[in-house]
Coordinates of C-alpha atoms in Angstrom, one line a residue:
M414 CA 30.1 56.7 57.7
R415 CA 27.6 55.6 60.3
Q416 CA 28.7 56.6 63.8
F417 CA 27.5 54.9 67.0
N418 CA 27.7 56.2 70.6
L419 CA 30.1 53.9 72.6
R420 CA 28.0 54.2 75.8
I421 CA 24.9 52.9 74.0
F422 CA 26.6 49.6 73.0
A423 CA 28.9 49.1 76.0
A424 CA 26.4 47.0 77.9
L425 CA 25.7 44.8 74.8
L426 CA 29.4 44.3 74.3
C427 CA 29.9 43.0 77.9
L428 CA 26.9 40.6 77.6
S429 CA 27.9 39.0 74.2
L430 CA 31.0 36.7 74.3
T431 CA 31.0 36.6 70.5
M432 CA 31.4 40.4 70.3
L433 CA 34.3 40.6 72.8
I434 CA 37.2 42.4 71.3
F435 CA 39.1 43.3 74.3
T436 CA 39.3 41.9 77.8
G437 CA 38.2 44.0 80.7
C438 CA 34.7 45.1 79.9
A439 CA 33.6 44.7 83.5
S440 CA 34.6 47.5 85.9
Q441 CA 37.2 47.1 88.6
S442 CA 34.7 47.2 91.3
Q443 CA 32.6 44.5 89.7
Q444 CA 35.6 42.2 89.5
N445 CA 36.4 42.8 93.2
D446 CA 32.8 41.9 94.1
V447 CA 33.2 38.5 92.4
M448 CA 36.5 37.8 94.1
S449 CA 35.6 39.2 97.6
T450 CA 34.4 35.9 99.1
P451 CA 37.2 33.3 98.9
A452 CA 36.4 29.6 99.2
K453 CA 36.9 28.1 102.7
G454 CA 40.5 27.0 103.3
K455 CA 41.9 28.9 100.3
V456 CA 44.1 32.1 100.2
P457 CA 42.2 34.9 98.5
A458 CA 43.6 35.7 95.0
P459 CA 45.3 39.0 94.6
P460 CA 43.2 41.7 92.9
P461 CA 43.6 41.7 89.1
A462 CA 45.5 44.4 87.3
P463 CA 43.4 47.2 85.9
A464 CA 41.9 46.3 82.6
P465 CA 42.9 48.3 79.5
E466 CA 40.3 50.8 78.4
I467 CA 38.3 50.0 75.3
N468 CA 39.3 51.9 72.2
E469 CA 36.2 53.7 71.3
A470 CA 37.2 54.3 67.7
A471 CA 38.1 50.6 67.1
Y472 CA 34.8 49.5 68.6
D473 CA 32.7 52.0 66.5
H474 CA 34.4 50.8 63.3
F475 CA 34.0 47.1 64.2
V476 CA 30.2 47.6 64.9
N477 CA 29.9 49.5 61.6
A478 CA 31.6 46.7 59.8
T479 CA 29.3 44.0 61.2
I480 CA 26.2 45.9 60.2
Y481 CA 27.5 46.6 56.7
E482 CA 28.3 42.9 56.4
Q483 CA 24.8 41.9 57.4
E484 CA 23.5 44.3 54.8
H485 CA 25.8 42.7 52.2
A486 CA 27.7 46.0 51.7
F487 CA 30.9 44.1 51.7
D488 CA 33.3 46.7 50.4
A489 CA 32.1 49.1 53.1
A490 CA 32.5 46.3 55.7
V491 CA 36.1 45.7 54.6
R492 CA 36.9 49.4 55.0
E493 CA 35.4 49.5 58.5
Y494 CA 37.2 46.4 59.6
E495 CA 40.5 47.8 58.3
Q496 CA 39.9 51.0 60.2
A497 CA 39.1 49.1 63.3
L498 CA 42.3 47.1 62.9
S499 CA 44.4 50.3 62.5
Y500 CA 43.4 51.2 66.0
E501 CA 43.8 47.7 67.5
P502 CA 46.2 45.8 65.3
T503 CA 46.6 42.9 67.8
S504 CA 42.8 42.3 68.2
Y505 CA 42.0 38.6 67.6
D506 CA 38.3 39.3 66.8
I507 CA 38.9 42.0 64.3
R508 CA 41.5 40.0 62.4
L509 CA 39.3 36.9 62.5
S510 CA 36.2 38.7 61.2
L511 CA 38.2 40.5 58.5
G512 CA 40.0 37.2 57.5
V513 CA 36.6 35.5 57.1
L514 CA 35.3 38.3 55.0
Y515 CA 38.3 38.3 52.7
L516 CA 37.9 34.6 52.2
N517 CA 34.2 35.0 51.4
L518 CA 35.2 37.6 48.8
N519 CA 37.7 35.3 47.2
R520 CA 40.6 37.3 48.4
P521 CA 42.8 34.6 50.0
S522 CA 46.1 36.5 49.9
Q523 CA 44.6 39.4 51.9
A524 CA 43.0 36.9 54.3
L525 CA 46.4 35.4 55.0
E526 CA 48.0 38.8 55.5
T527 CA 45.3 39.4 58.1
L528 CA 45.4 36.0 59.9
L529 CA 49.1 35.2 60.0
P530 CA 50.0 38.0 62.6
I531 CA 47.5 36.5 65.1
K532 CA 49.3 35.2 68.2
G533 CA 48.1 32.1 70.0
K534 CA 46.3 30.8 66.9
D535 CA 43.4 28.4 67.6
S536 CA 41.8 25.8 65.4
K537 CA 39.5 28.3 63.9
V538 CA 42.4 30.4 62.6
Y539 CA 44.3 27.4 61.3
G540 CA 41.2 26.3 59.4
L541 CA 40.8 29.7 57.7
M542 CA 44.5 29.7 56.9
G543 CA 44.3 26.2 55.4
D544 CA 41.4 27.3 53.2
A545 CA 43.3 30.4 52.0
F546 CA 46.4 28.4 51.2
R547 CA 44.3 25.9 49.3
E548 CA 42.6 28.6 47.3
L549 CA 46.1 29.9 46.3
G550 CA 47.2 26.4 45.2
Q551 CA 49.8 26.2 48.1
H552 CA 48.8 22.8 49.1
E553 CA 51.7 21.8 51.3
K554 CA 51.1 24.9 53.4
A555 CA 47.4 24.2 53.4
E556 CA 47.9 20.7 54.6
A557 CA 50.3 21.9 57.3
A558 CA 47.7 24.5 58.5
Y559 CA 44.9 21.8 58.6
Q560 CA 47.2 19.5 60.5
Q561 CA 47.9 22.2 63.1
G562 CA 44.2 22.8 63.5
W563 CA 43.5 19.1 63.7
E564 CA 46.0 18.8 66.6
Q565 CA 43.9 21.3 68.5
D566 CA 40.5 19.8 67.5
S567 CA 40.6 16.3 66.0
T568 CA 36.8 16.2 65.8
D569 CA 36.5 19.0 63.3
V570 CA 34.9 17.6 60.1
N571 CA 36.6 20.1 57.8
F572 CA 40.1 19.2 59.1
N573 CA 39.5 15.5 58.7
Y574 CA 37.9 15.8 55.3
N575 CA 40.7 18.0 53.8
L576 CA 43.5 16.0 55.4
G577 CA 41.8 12.9 54.0
L578 CA 41.9 14.5 50.5
Y579 CA 45.6 15.3 50.8
A580 CA 46.4 11.8 52.0
A581 CA 44.4 10.3 49.1
Q582 CA 46.3 12.5 46.6
A583 CA 49.5 11.1 48.1
N584 CA 48.2 7.5 47.6
D585 CA 48.3 7.0 51.4
I586 CA 44.9 5.2 51.3
N587 CA 45.0 3.9 54.9
R588 CA 45.7 7.4 56.3
A589 CA 43.0 8.9 54.0
G590 CA 40.5 6.3 55.1
S591 CA 41.2 7.1 58.8
Y592 CA 40.5 10.8 58.2
F593 CA 37.5 10.2 56.1
R594 CA 35.9 7.9 58.6
R595 CA 36.3 10.5 61.3
A596 CA 34.9 13.2 59.1
A597 CA 31.9 11.1 58.2
Q598 CA 31.3 9.9 61.8
Y599 CA 31.5 13.3 63.3
S600 CA 29.3 14.9 60.7
M601 CA 26.8 12.0 60.3
N602 CA 26.1 13.7 57.0
A603 CA 24.8 11.4 54.2
D604 CA 26.2 13.5 51.4
L605 CA 29.6 13.5 53.0
F606 CA 29.6 9.7 53.2
E607 CA 28.5 9.7 49.5
R608 CA 31.4 12.0 48.4
I609 CA 33.9 9.7 50.2
A610 CA 32.4 6.7 48.5
E611 CA 32.8 8.4 45.1
M612 CA 36.5 9.1 45.8
Y613 CA 37.1 5.5 46.7
A614 CA 35.3 4.5 43.5
G615 CA 37.5 6.9 41.5
S616 CA 40.5 4.9 42.9
Q617 CA 38.7 1.6 41.9
M618 CA 38.5 0.6 45.6
Y619 CA 34.9 -0.5 45.2
D620 CA 34.6 -2.4 48.5
S621 CA 35.4 0.7 50.4
A622 CA 33.2 2.7 48.1
A623 CA 30.3 0.3 48.8
A624 CA 30.9 0.5 52.6
F625 CA 30.7 4.3 52.7
M626 CA 27.8 4.3 50.3
K627 CA 26.0 1.9 52.7
S628 CA 26.5 4.4 55.5
S629 CA 25.1 7.2 53.3
L630 CA 22.1 5.1 52.5
D631 CA 21.5 4.2 56.2
L632 CA 21.2 8.0 56.8
D633 CA 19.0 8.7 53.7
Q634 CA 16.9 5.7 52.9
N635 CA 14.3 7.7 51.0
N636 CA 16.7 8.5 48.2
P637 CA 16.4 5.9 45.4
Q638 CA 19.5 7.1 43.7
K639 CA 21.6 6.0 46.7
Y640 CA 20.3 2.4 46.3
G641 CA 21.4 2.5 42.7
Q642 CA 24.8 3.8 43.5
Y643 CA 25.3 1.3 46.3
A644 CA 24.3 -1.5 44.0
L645 CA 26.7 -0.2 41.3
Y646 CA 29.7 -0.2 43.7
L647 CA 28.8 -3.7 44.9
H648 CA 28.6 -4.9 41.3
Q649 CA 32.0 -3.3 40.5
A650 CA 33.4 -5.0 43.6
G651 CA 32.2 -8.4 42.3
H652 CA 29.3 -8.8 44.7
H653 CA 26.7 -9.3 42.0
E654 CA 24.1 -11.1 44.2
A655 CA 24.4 -8.4 46.9
A656 CA 24.0 -5.7 44.2
K657 CA 20.8 -7.3 43.0
Q658 CA 19.5 -7.5 46.6
A659 CA 20.3 -3.8 47.1
L660 CA 18.4 -3.0 44.0
S661 CA 15.5 -5.1 45.1
R662 CA 15.3 -3.3 48.4
G663 CA 15.3 0.0 46.7
I664 CA 12.6 -1.1 44.3
T665 CA 10.5 -2.4 47.2
L666 CA 10.6 1.2 48.7
H667 CA 10.5 2.9 45.3
P668 CA 8.6 0.5 43.0
R669 CA 8.1 3.0 40.2
D670 CA 11.6 4.4 40.0
P671 CA 12.8 4.0 36.4
L672 CA 16.5 4.2 37.2
L673 CA 16.4 1.4 39.7
L674 CA 14.4 -0.8 37.4
A675 CA 16.8 -0.1 34.6
Q676 CA 19.7 -1.1 36.7
L677 CA 18.0 -4.3 37.7
L678 CA 17.2 -5.1 34.0
E679 CA 20.9 -4.5 33.1
S680 CA 22.0 -6.9 35.9
Y681 CA 19.8 -9.6 34.5
N682 CA 21.0 -8.8 31.1
I683 CA 24.7 -9.3 32.2
E684 CA 23.7 -12.7 33.5
D685 CA 22.0 -13.4 30.2
N686 CA 18.8 -14.1 32.1
K687 CA 16.5 -13.1 29.3
D688 CA 13.3 -14.2 31.0
S689 CA 14.0 -11.8 33.9
V690 CA 15.0 -9.1 31.5
R691 CA 11.6 -9.4 29.8
I692 CA 9.8 -9.3 33.2
V693 CA 11.6 -6.1 34.3
A694 CA 11.1 -4.6 30.9
D695 CA 7.4 -5.1 31.2
R696 CA 7.4 -3.2 34.6
I697 CA 9.3 -0.3 33.1
L698 CA 7.1 0.0 30.0
S699 CA 4.0 -0.1 32.3
L700 CA 5.1 3.2 33.9
K701 CA 3.1 6.3 33.1
D702 CA 4.6 8.7 30.6
D703 CA 5.3 11.3 33.3
E704 CA 7.2 8.7 35.3
L705 CA 9.5 7.8 32.4
D706 CA 12.9 9.2 31.7
I707 CA 13.7 9.2 28.0
D708 CA 17.4 9.0 28.6
V709 CA 16.9 5.8 30.7
L710 CA 14.7 4.3 28.0
Q711 CA 17.3 5.1 25.4
R712 CA 20.1 3.5 27.4
I713 CA 18.1 0.3 28.0
A714 CA 17.0 0.0 24.3
I715 CA 20.5 0.5 23.0
V716 CA 22.0 -2.1 25.4
L717 CA 19.3 -4.6 24.4
M718 CA 19.8 -3.9 20.7
R719 CA 23.5 -4.6 21.1
E720 CA 22.9 -7.7 23.3
N721 CA 20.7 -9.3 20.6
M722 CA 17.3 -8.7 22.1
P723 CA 16.0 -6.5 19.3
D724 CA 12.3 -7.4 19.9
V725 CA 12.5 -6.0 23.5
A726 CA 14.6 -3.1 22.3
Q727 CA 12.0 -2.2 19.7
R728 CA 9.3 -2.0 22.3
F729 CA 11.4 0.6 24.2
F730 CA 12.1 2.6 21.0
D731 CA 8.4 2.5 20.1
K732 CA 7.6 3.8 23.6
I733 CA 10.2 6.6 23.2
L734 CA 8.6 7.6 19.8
S735 CA 5.1 7.6 21.5
V736 CA 6.5 10.3 23.8
D737 CA 8.9 12.0 21.4
A738 CA 8.0 11.3 17.8
E739 CA 11.3 13.0 16.5
N740 CA 13.7 11.1 18.8
R741 CA 16.8 10.6 16.7
Y742 CA 18.1 7.6 18.6
A743 CA 14.9 5.7 18.2
L744 CA 14.5 6.5 14.5
F745 CA 18.1 5.5 13.8
Y746 CA 18.1 2.2 15.7
L747 CA 14.7 1.1 14.4
G748 CA 15.9 2.0 10.9
R749 CA 19.1 0.0 11.3
Y750 CA 17.1 -3.0 12.7
A751 CA 14.8 -2.9 9.7
I752 CA 17.9 -2.9 7.4
Q753 CA 19.3 -6.0 9.3
Q754 CA 15.9 -7.7 8.6
E755 CA 16.2 -6.6 5.0
N756 CA 12.9 -4.8 5.5
Y757 CA 14.0 -1.8 3.3
D758 CA 10.6 -0.2 2.9
S759 CA 10.2 0.2 6.7
A760 CA 13.8 1.3 7.0
R761 CA 13.3 4.1 4.5
V762 CA 10.3 5.4 6.5
Y763 CA 12.4 5.6 9.7
F764 CA 15.3 7.4 7.9
D765 CA 13.0 9.7 6.0
H766 CA 11.6 10.7 9.4
L767 CA 15.1 11.1 10.8
I768 CA 16.1 13.5 8.0
A769 CA 12.8 15.4 8.4
A770 CA 13.5 15.8 12.2
D771 CA 17.1 16.9 11.7
S772 CA 18.5 17.2 8.2
T773 CA 22.0 18.0 9.5
V774 CA 22.5 14.5 10.9
P775 CA 24.7 12.6 8.3
D776 CA 23.5 9.1 9.5
G777 CA 20.0 9.7 8.1
W778 CA 21.3 10.5 4.6
T779 CA 24.0 7.8 4.4
N780 CA 21.6 5.1 5.6
L781 CA 18.9 6.2 3.2
A782 CA 21.5 6.0 0.4
F783 CA 22.5 2.6 1.5
I784 CA 18.9 1.4 1.4
L785 CA 18.5 2.7 -2.1
Q786 CA 21.7 1.0 -3.2
R787 CA 20.4 -2.3 -1.8
Q788 CA 17.2 -1.7 -3.7
E789 CA 19.3 -1.4 -6.8
M790 CA 18.6 2.3 -7.3
P791 CA 22.2 3.7 -7.4
D792 CA 21.2 6.9 -9.2
S793 CA 18.6 7.7 -6.5
A794 CA 21.2 6.9 -3.9
M795 CA 23.7 9.3 -5.5
K796 CA 21.1 12.1 -5.6
V797 CA 20.4 11.5 -1.8
L798 CA 24.2 11.9 -1.1
E799 CA 24.4 15.0 -3.3
T800 CA 21.5 16.6 -1.4
A801 CA 23.2 15.6 1.9
L802 CA 26.3 17.6 1.0
G803 CA 24.1 20.7 0.9
Q804 CA 22.5 20.0 4.3
V805 CA 25.2 18.4 6.5
R806 CA 27.9 20.6 7.9
D807 CA 29.8 18.1 9.9
D808 CA 31.2 14.7 8.7
Q809 CA 30.7 15.5 4.9
N810 CA 33.8 13.4 4.2
N811 CA 31.9 10.2 5.1
I812 CA 29.3 11.2 2.6
R813 CA 32.0 11.6 0.0
L814 CA 33.5 8.2 0.8
F815 CA 30.1 6.6 0.2
M816 CA 29.7 8.6 -3.1
A817 CA 33.1 7.3 -4.2
Q818 CA 31.9 3.7 -3.4
L819 CA 28.8 4.2 -5.5
L820 CA 30.8 5.7 -8.4
S821 CA 33.2 2.7 -8.2
E822 CA 30.3 0.2 -8.4
K823 CA 29.1 2.1 -11.5
Q824 CA 32.5 1.6 -13.1
M825 CA 33.2 5.4 -12.8
S826 CA 36.6 5.1 -11.2
D827 CA 37.8 8.5 -12.6
S828 CA 35.0 10.3 -10.8
A829 CA 35.5 8.2 -7.7
I830 CA 39.1 9.3 -7.6
V831 CA 38.1 13.0 -7.8
V832 CA 35.7 12.6 -4.9
L833 CA 38.4 10.7 -2.8
R834 CA 40.9 13.5 -3.5
Q835 CA 38.4 15.9 -1.9
V836 CA 38.3 13.7 1.2
V837 CA 42.1 13.9 1.6
E838 CA 42.2 17.6 1.0
N839 CA 39.5 18.3 3.6
G840 CA 41.2 16.2 6.3
G841 CA 38.8 13.3 6.2
D842 CA 39.7 9.6 6.7
T843 CA 42.9 9.8 4.7
V844 CA 43.8 6.2 5.1
R845 CA 40.5 4.9 3.9
A846 CA 40.5 7.5 1.0
L847 CA 44.0 6.6 -0.1
F848 CA 43.3 2.9 0.0
Q849 CA 40.3 3.2 -2.2
T850 CA 42.2 5.6 -4.5
G851 CA 44.9 3.0 -5.0
A852 CA 42.3 0.3 -5.7
E853 CA 40.6 2.6 -8.3
Y854 CA 43.9 3.3 -10.1
E855 CA 44.6 -0.5 -10.1
K856 CA 41.2 -1.1 -11.7
L857 CA 42.0 1.5 -14.3
G858 CA 45.3 -0.3 -15.0
E859 CA 47.3 2.7 -13.9
F860 CA 49.9 0.6 -11.9
D861 CA 52.3 3.4 -11.1
K862 CA 49.6 5.7 -9.7
A863 CA 48.2 2.9 -7.7
V864 CA 51.6 2.1 -6.2
E865 CA 52.1 5.9 -5.4
A866 CA 48.7 6.0 -3.5
F867 CA 49.5 2.9 -1.5
E868 CA 53.0 4.0 -0.7
L869 CA 51.7 7.4 0.5
L870 CA 49.2 5.6 2.7
L871 CA 52.0 3.4 4.2
S872 CA 54.1 6.5 4.9
L873 CA 51.2 7.7 7.1
N874 CA 50.4 4.2 8.6
P875 CA 53.3 1.7 8.0
H876 CA 51.3 -1.1 9.8
H877 CA 48.1 -0.8 7.7
H878 CA 47.9 -4.5 6.8
P879 CA 45.2 -4.3 4.1
T880 CA 47.5 -2.0 2.1
L881 CA 50.6 -4.1 2.8
N882 CA 48.7 -7.1 1.3
Y883 CA 47.3 -5.2 -1.6
L884 CA 50.5 -3.5 -2.7
G885 CA 52.6 -6.6 -2.0
Y886 CA 50.2 -8.7 -4.2
M887 CA 50.3 -6.1 -7.0
L888 CA 54.1 -6.1 -7.0
A889 CA 54.2 -9.9 -6.9
D890 CA 51.7 -10.3 -9.7
K891 CA 53.7 -7.8 -11.8
G892 CA 56.9 -9.6 -10.9
E893 CA 58.5 -6.4 -9.6
R894 CA 60.3 -5.7 -6.3
L895 CA 59.6 -9.3 -5.1
D896 CA 61.8 -9.1 -2.0
E897 CA 59.9 -6.0 -0.9
A898 CA 56.6 -7.6 -1.7
L899 CA 57.5 -10.6 0.4
V900 CA 58.3 -8.4 3.4
M901 CA 55.0 -6.5 3.0
I902 CA 52.9 -9.6 2.7
E903 CA 54.6 -11.4 5.7
K904 CA 53.7 -8.3 7.8
A905 CA 50.1 -8.6 6.7
V906 CA 50.0 -12.3 7.4
G907 CA 51.6 -11.7 10.8
A908 CA 48.7 -9.3 11.6
E909 CA 46.0 -11.7 10.5
P910 CA 47.4 -15.2 10.1
D911 CA 44.0 -16.7 9.3
N912 CA 43.1 -14.3 6.5
G913 CA 42.7 -16.4 3.4
A914 CA 43.3 -13.5 1.0
Y915 CA 46.6 -12.7 2.8
L916 CA 47.7 -16.3 2.6
D917 CA 46.9 -16.4 -1.1
S918 CA 49.1 -13.3 -1.6
Y919 CA 51.8 -15.0 0.5
A920 CA 51.7 -18.2 -1.7
W921 CA 51.7 -16.1 -4.8
V922 CA 54.8 -14.1 -4.0
L923 CA 56.6 -17.3 -3.0
Y924 CA 55.5 -18.8 -6.3
K925 CA 57.0 -15.8 -8.1
L926 CA 60.2 -16.2 -6.2
G927 CA 60.4 -19.8 -7.4
R928 CA 59.8 -21.2 -3.9
Y929 CA 57.1 -23.6 -5.0
S930 CA 57.0 -26.1 -2.1
E931 CA 56.6 -23.2 0.4
A932 CA 54.0 -21.7 -1.9
L933 CA 52.0 -24.9 -2.0
A934 CA 51.9 -25.1 1.8
Q935 CA 50.5 -21.6 2.0
I936 CA 48.0 -21.9 -0.8
R937 CA 46.5 -25.0 0.7
K938 CA 45.8 -23.0 3.9
A939 CA 44.2 -20.3 1.8
V940 CA 42.0 -22.7 -0.1
T941 CA 40.8 -24.2 3.3
L942 CA 39.8 -20.7 4.4
V943 CA 38.3 -19.4 1.1
P944 CA 37.3 -22.6 -0.8
D945 CA 34.9 -20.8 -3.2
D946 CA 37.3 -18.1 -4.5
P947 CA 38.2 -18.9 -8.1
V948 CA 41.4 -16.8 -8.0
V949 CA 42.8 -18.7 -5.0
T950 CA 41.8 -22.1 -6.6
E951 CA 43.5 -21.0 -9.9
H952 CA 46.7 -20.2 -7.9
L953 CA 46.5 -23.7 -6.4
G954 CA 46.5 -25.1 -9.9
D955 CA 49.4 -22.9 -11.1
I956 CA 51.6 -23.9 -8.1
H957 CA 50.8 -27.6 -8.7
A958 CA 51.7 -27.2 -12.4
A959 CA 55.0 -25.6 -11.4
L960 CA 55.8 -28.6 -9.2
G961 CA 54.8 -31.0 -12.1
H962 CA 51.6 -32.1 -10.4
T963 CA 49.6 -32.3 -13.7
E964 CA 46.4 -34.0 -12.5
E965 CA 46.2 -31.8 -9.3
A966 CA 46.7 -28.7 -11.4
R967 CA 43.9 -29.7 -13.9
D968 CA 41.5 -30.5 -10.9
A969 CA 42.1 -27.1 -9.4
W970 CA 41.7 -25.2 -12.7
S971 CA 38.5 -27.1 -13.4
K972 CA 37.0 -26.1 -10.1
A973 CA 38.1 -22.5 -10.7
L974 CA 36.5 -22.5 -14.1
A975 CA 33.2 -23.9 -12.7
A976 CA 33.1 -20.8 -10.4
D977 CA 34.2 -18.4 -13.2
P978 CA 33.0 -20.1 -16.5
E979 CA 33.8 -17.1 -18.7
N980 CA 37.5 -17.0 -17.7
A981 CA 39.4 -17.3 -20.9
V982 CA 42.8 -17.7 -19.1
L983 CA 41.5 -20.8 -17.2
Q984 CA 40.1 -22.2 -20.4
A985 CA 43.5 -21.9 -22.1
K986 CA 45.3 -23.5 -19.2
L987 CA 43.0 -26.5 -19.3
K988 CA 43.5 -26.9 -23.1
R989 CA 47.2 -27.0 -22.6

């Protein structure tokens, strides 16, 4: 332990108010000198009582503790403060210093044990107690301590800020706003104004958020991000023109800031002002590479692609690739745009590059397989997907679903069902896999297995209307469980009342139930929605025939046969 001579430091102790531990540093004679000349007309004050002597041991340990603390030897400092306190347990300064150190060391329980015995607590003590209670999660006690401190010093920023937080948590927005305003005004700190604005924004009180953000911006006008945040809150509050003006002011001061330019472009895009979008886009693309932010470019390009401005979006993606030739977003979106344009050769180039950049991304493989499928190369598409299963670790089930689709198109339903079973076993998209499984069994003529797959799907998702329609139609066509089939199809039609296929199923189950007039009303709706479907048109003819409408039935069957000239069943109906 370091020891210090009391006499060496006694003079320093008397001169420094912050180091006062005990009253009475001045000698009795010095105090008498100060009081010896009374003011004219006043009775001299009686001489003070003798001051208590300084406890040398407490003082030595206290000084040791402060030095250890300055040297960041915190454990040693704690021991010295505790020793000092053992000699002077009522000392305000020792307890305050030790309490602060405990809090800094994340020991809030010991800080409270040290601070609570202090008599005549001031705002400083209450503030420390509030911090300790808050660290312990005892928020009611923390709020009470802050409130007691605030009553002694209502200008304290920490008290106002924390009381504002507690008021906001209690949804007492008016009281919270009062505290926050005081905290911000007394601190005149731009970051504090910004934090308060963020809290109001989190409560969707965007007018208040904008007001506090404006105060933050007034104190820090050289920060371009604040202009962007201020404009965002104004926009969210519905003040769109004011938001654009804020962005314009920010861009005037920071003309080459990509974030502000991006926000302005998005504002014009929301207004569908495509000419202004193109002008701002040109400004952004004219920035030097070291001024650009790839994330900002990606965000703009994706928004423009989704908002049907692919030509401008393509320029941004091309710019991204000029800086980062392996950027996955750019390669993906440019490839998808090429697919939309049916420019499959260009699309293959983009997705080949995407796979080369990162072979673990499933989107590259599935899109490449899709392109090969469209180019009528199903075998090549299948080989791509088989290779993908060896490369991709996540989302393999989507690859298998695509494989099952290709197998189905190649009339290989048995193989498709095997692949779909793997999707279900591996926890993939079970609903989609079971739906396709039921459809494959139905194609194979295995009615019972198809029904089993669809019923399993409905046990998982009773409201899956494509399955309700498919199974209901199968049962109706087979003439089985017609009442159940009717309920299923009615649910499907209720989900999509303008779906022509569902209305055709509805008409067909009514026909099978012998409710021909109702069936005719529904099939007419279906024909209006899907006029070129030969099955729907054939059903129209069948329903007319059931009602004795011979000419109408022949007209409908003739139209259906024109769309499906090899249909032997239609040919037979017309011969009859």
